[in-house]
């Protein structure tokens, strides 16, 4: 669950007292200055901004920007469009930064604070550290707070090849953290509470074996081993039909443990709240 793309850690102001805007990408792209949302312009201009934000202060060449936003078939007047959108972003961001400049290496956006990505990284890192220290309750709490930062899909509504790839990458990150939280909830004896959520998630991601594994564990710890075996068989059929593959070793091992009536899969008492 290593994280990247965090921005700076504070919102500075210039010598005239203008606060720098804070950006959010875990959902539709938004920017705020002093609590007021900034108008960022039309969708392609916003896509240019999102791409530059994700460079983390690194310059991006003109050709790289065009490829990221329009792909291999840009419009005829794309150079004029790039200049138009860059000028529009400079006006929208206004005084106080971040600075959008042209360097010999390309366009560079410096001093941008992507607050939700920064906060998410802090929470996910904290959850991992808590789990490593054996504090499952704290790990679950922090992972849950990281999930609450999401307002929709990553850079939702912005259409650009680079952002489409980033959207897939961040969807994977989101699911990985969710799986970690649900594993912790099961360890804390809360299987009854999360069986329905896991059923929904397996339906939404039918080929994701880790979610099926967690559903099977939750069903066993909720005293429903027969339903866990049914969930395994359904997953086996889905994988065979979609991929021509058998379940992976984790699912197969859990299936065998259920058949052997492994005592470690008996219902778990809830961990008492301190």
PDB file of C-alpha atoms in Angstrom, residues 148-273:
ATOM      1  CA  UNK A 148     -13.847   8.504   4.027  1.00  0.00           C
ATOM      2  CA  UNK A 149     -11.700  10.936   2.037  1.00  0.00           C
ATOM      3  CA  UNK A 150     -13.025   9.515  -1.229  1.00  0.00           C
ATOM      4  CA  UNK A 151     -15.819  11.572  -2.868  1.00  0.00           C
ATOM      5  CA  UNK A 152     -16.089   9.476  -6.040  1.00  0.00           C
ATOM      6  CA  UNK A 153     -13.681   8.146  -8.650  1.00  0.00           C
ATOM      7  CA  UNK A 154     -10.191   9.614  -8.858  1.00  0.00           C
ATOM      8  CA  UNK A 155     -10.321  12.875 -10.907  1.00  0.00           C
ATOM      9  CA  UNK A 156     -13.915  11.983 -11.666  1.00  0.00           C
ATOM     10  CA  UNK A 157     -15.414  13.291 -14.876  1.00  0.00           C
ATOM     11  CA  UNK A 158     -12.126  14.319 -16.509  1.00  0.00           C
ATOM     12  CA  UNK A 159     -11.372  12.539 -19.771  1.00  0.00           C
ATOM     13  CA  UNK A 160      -7.708  12.187 -20.678  1.00  0.00           C
ATOM     14  CA  UNK A 161      -5.594   9.075 -21.377  1.00  0.00           C
ATOM     15  CA  UNK A 162      -3.184   9.799 -18.526  1.00  0.00           C
ATOM     16  CA  UNK A 163      -6.001  10.357 -16.052  1.00  0.00           C
ATOM     17  CA  UNK A 164      -7.780   7.171 -17.182  1.00  0.00           C
ATOM     18  CA  UNK A 165      -4.654   5.187 -16.309  1.00  0.00           C
ATOM     19  CA  UNK A 166      -4.307   7.002 -12.979  1.00  0.00           C
ATOM     20  CA  UNK A 167      -7.954   6.314 -12.219  1.00  0.00           C
ATOM     21  CA  UNK A 168      -7.330   2.565 -12.560  1.00  0.00           C
ATOM     22  CA  UNK A 169      -4.199   2.795 -10.408  1.00  0.00           C
ATOM     23  CA  UNK A 170      -6.001   4.648  -7.639  1.00  0.00           C
ATOM     24  CA  UNK A 171      -8.996   2.308  -7.792  1.00  0.00           C
ATOM     25  CA  UNK A 172      -6.554  -0.517  -7.057  1.00  0.00           C
ATOM     26  CA  UNK A 173      -5.057   1.438  -4.151  1.00  0.00           C
ATOM     27  CA  UNK A 174      -8.530   2.073  -2.783  1.00  0.00           C
ATOM     28  CA  UNK A 175      -9.492  -1.604  -2.924  1.00  0.00           C
ATOM     29  CA  UNK A 176      -6.238  -2.686  -1.285  1.00  0.00           C
ATOM     30  CA  UNK A 177      -6.829  -0.407   1.701  1.00  0.00           C
ATOM     31  CA  UNK A 178     -10.458  -1.546   1.900  1.00  0.00           C
ATOM     32  CA  UNK A 179      -9.380  -5.188   1.937  1.00  0.00           C
ATOM     33  CA  UNK A 180      -6.913  -4.434   4.725  1.00  0.00           C
ATOM     34  CA  UNK A 181      -9.610  -2.775   6.799  1.00  0.00           C
ATOM     35  CA  UNK A 182     -12.080  -5.624   6.309  1.00  0.00           C
ATOM     36  CA  UNK A 183      -9.422  -8.188   7.226  1.00  0.00           C
ATOM     37  CA  UNK A 184      -8.893  -6.250  10.434  1.00  0.00           C
ATOM     38  CA  UNK A 185     -12.630  -6.108  11.143  1.00  0.00           C
ATOM     39  CA  UNK A 186     -12.776  -9.903  10.825  1.00  0.00           C
ATOM     40  CA  UNK A 187      -9.815 -10.283  13.184  1.00  0.00           C
ATOM     41  CA  UNK A 188     -11.681  -8.098  15.680  1.00  0.00           C
ATOM     42  CA  UNK A 189     -14.609 -10.526  15.671  1.00  0.00           C
ATOM     43  CA  UNK A 190     -16.967  -8.349  13.615  1.00  0.00           C
ATOM     44  CA  UNK A 191     -17.719 -10.873  10.869  1.00  0.00           C
ATOM     45  CA  UNK A 192     -21.490 -10.683  11.297  1.00  0.00           C
ATOM     46  CA  UNK A 193     -21.404  -6.927  10.607  1.00  0.00           C
ATOM     47  CA  UNK A 194     -19.424  -7.185   7.368  1.00  0.00           C
ATOM     48  CA  UNK A 195     -20.761 -10.269   5.578  1.00  0.00           C
ATOM     49  CA  UNK A 196     -23.285  -8.199   3.600  1.00  0.00           C
ATOM     50  CA  UNK A 197     -20.662  -5.620   2.616  1.00  0.00           C
ATOM     51  CA  UNK A 198     -18.362  -8.386   1.419  1.00  0.00           C
ATOM     52  CA  UNK A 199     -21.168 -10.020  -0.577  1.00  0.00           C
ATOM     53  CA  UNK A 200     -21.722  -6.675  -2.311  1.00  0.00           C
ATOM     54  CA  UNK A 201     -18.004  -6.191  -2.977  1.00  0.00           C
ATOM     55  CA  UNK A 202     -17.586  -9.692  -4.413  1.00  0.00           C
ATOM     56  CA  UNK A 203     -20.517  -9.015  -6.741  1.00  0.00           C
ATOM     57  CA  UNK A 204     -18.866  -5.765  -7.853  1.00  0.00           C
ATOM     58  CA  UNK A 205     -15.406  -7.370  -8.260  1.00  0.00           C
ATOM     59  CA  UNK A 206     -16.167 -11.026  -9.055  1.00  0.00           C
ATOM     60  CA  UNK A 207     -12.616 -11.962 -10.129  1.00  0.00           C
ATOM     61  CA  UNK A 208     -10.848 -10.373  -7.177  1.00  0.00           C
ATOM     62  CA  UNK A 209      -9.860 -13.422  -5.136  1.00  0.00           C
ATOM     63  CA  UNK A 210      -8.869 -11.565  -1.980  1.00  0.00           C
ATOM     64  CA  UNK A 211     -12.435 -10.306  -1.544  1.00  0.00           C
ATOM     65  CA  UNK A 212     -13.805 -13.842  -1.942  1.00  0.00           C
ATOM     66  CA  UNK A 213     -11.249 -15.053   0.585  1.00  0.00           C
ATOM     67  CA  UNK A 214     -12.383 -12.407   3.075  1.00  0.00           C
ATOM     68  CA  UNK A 215     -16.027 -13.297   2.476  1.00  0.00           C
ATOM     69  CA  UNK A 216     -15.284 -16.962   3.145  1.00  0.00           C
ATOM     70  CA  UNK A 217     -13.422 -16.086   6.349  1.00  0.00           C
ATOM     71  CA  UNK A 218     -16.249 -13.827   7.517  1.00  0.00           C
ATOM     72  CA  UNK A 219     -18.828 -16.547   6.828  1.00  0.00           C
ATOM     73  CA  UNK A 220     -16.791 -19.140   8.745  1.00  0.00           C
ATOM     74  CA  UNK A 221     -16.280 -16.850  11.728  1.00  0.00           C
ATOM     75  CA  UNK A 222     -19.997 -16.033  11.610  1.00  0.00           C
ATOM     76  CA  UNK A 223     -20.749 -19.751  11.965  1.00  0.00           C
ATOM     77  CA  UNK A 224     -21.655 -20.316   8.286  1.00  0.00           C
ATOM     78  CA  UNK A 225     -18.986 -22.672   6.851  1.00  0.00           C
ATOM     79  CA  UNK A 226     -21.424 -24.214   4.352  1.00  0.00           C
ATOM     80  CA  UNK A 227     -22.061 -20.772   2.858  1.00  0.00           C
ATOM     81  CA  UNK A 228     -18.300 -20.230   2.725  1.00  0.00           C
ATOM     82  CA  UNK A 229     -17.933 -23.413   0.658  1.00  0.00           C
ATOM     83  CA  UNK A 230     -20.712 -22.192  -1.629  1.00  0.00           C
ATOM     84  CA  UNK A 231     -18.872 -18.884  -2.070  1.00  0.00           C
ATOM     85  CA  UNK A 232     -15.720 -20.805  -3.021  1.00  0.00           C
ATOM     86  CA  UNK A 233     -17.526 -22.883  -5.609  1.00  0.00           C
ATOM     87  CA  UNK A 234     -19.103 -19.788  -7.138  1.00  0.00           C
ATOM     88  CA  UNK A 235     -15.669 -18.125  -7.346  1.00  0.00           C
ATOM     89  CA  UNK A 236     -14.157 -21.245  -8.910  1.00  0.00           C
ATOM     90  CA  UNK A 237     -16.809 -21.229 -11.643  1.00  0.00           C
ATOM     91  CA  UNK A 238     -16.375 -17.493 -12.306  1.00  0.00           C
ATOM     92  CA  UNK A 239     -12.617 -17.829 -12.671  1.00  0.00           C
ATOM     93  CA  UNK A 240     -12.935 -20.852 -14.954  1.00  0.00           C
ATOM     94  CA  UNK A 241     -15.499 -19.167 -17.206  1.00  0.00           C
ATOM     95  CA  UNK A 242     -13.802 -15.752 -17.373  1.00  0.00           C
ATOM     96  CA  UNK A 243     -10.127 -16.676 -17.302  1.00  0.00           C
ATOM     97  CA  UNK A 244      -9.912 -20.407 -17.815  1.00  0.00           C
ATOM     98  CA  UNK A 245      -8.059 -20.541 -14.480  1.00  0.00           C
ATOM     99  CA  UNK A 246      -8.377 -22.240 -11.111  1.00  0.00           C
ATOM    100  CA  UNK A 247      -8.492 -20.329  -7.837  1.00  0.00           C
ATOM    101  CA  UNK A 248      -5.129 -19.208  -6.510  1.00  0.00           C
ATOM    102  CA  UNK A 249      -3.265 -20.861  -3.620  1.00  0.00           C
ATOM    103  CA  UNK A 250      -4.791 -18.653  -0.903  1.00  0.00           C
ATOM    104  CA  UNK A 251      -8.344 -19.546  -1.856  1.00  0.00           C
ATOM    105  CA  UNK A 252      -7.524 -23.225  -2.339  1.00  0.00           C
ATOM    106  CA  UNK A 253      -5.790 -23.392   1.039  1.00  0.00           C
ATOM    107  CA  UNK A 254      -8.738 -21.765   2.803  1.00  0.00           C
ATOM    108  CA  UNK A 255     -11.119 -24.147   1.034  1.00  0.00           C
ATOM    109  CA  UNK A 256      -9.145 -27.135   2.349  1.00  0.00           C
ATOM    110  CA  UNK A 257      -9.043 -25.690   5.856  1.00  0.00           C
ATOM    111  CA  UNK A 258     -12.841 -25.370   5.846  1.00  0.00           C
ATOM    112  CA  UNK A 259     -13.224 -28.957   4.655  1.00  0.00           C
ATOM    113  CA  UNK A 260     -10.884 -30.094   7.462  1.00  0.00           C
ATOM    114  CA  UNK A 261     -12.938 -28.076   9.971  1.00  0.00           C
ATOM    115  CA  UNK A 262      -9.887 -26.105  11.059  1.00  0.00           C
ATOM    116  CA  UNK A 263     -10.598 -24.910  14.619  1.00  0.00           C
ATOM    117  CA  UNK A 264      -9.019 -21.542  13.776  1.00  0.00           C
ATOM    118  CA  UNK A 265     -12.031 -20.905  11.526  1.00  0.00           C
ATOM    119  CA  UNK A 266     -14.599 -21.249  14.293  1.00  0.00           C
ATOM    120  CA  UNK A 267     -16.706 -18.197  15.187  1.00  0.00           C
ATOM    121  CA  UNK A 268     -14.603 -15.469  16.821  1.00  0.00           C
ATOM    122  CA  UNK A 269     -15.740 -13.619  19.916  1.00  0.00           C
ATOM    123  CA  UNK A 270     -15.624  -9.851  19.400  1.00  0.00           C
ATOM    124  CA  UNK A 271     -12.582  -8.079  20.792  1.00  0.00           C
ATOM    125  CA  UNK A 272     -13.788  -6.062  23.798  1.00  0.00           C
ATOM    126  CA  UNK A 273     -13.732  -2.310  23.451  1.00  0.00           C
TER     127      UNK A 273
END
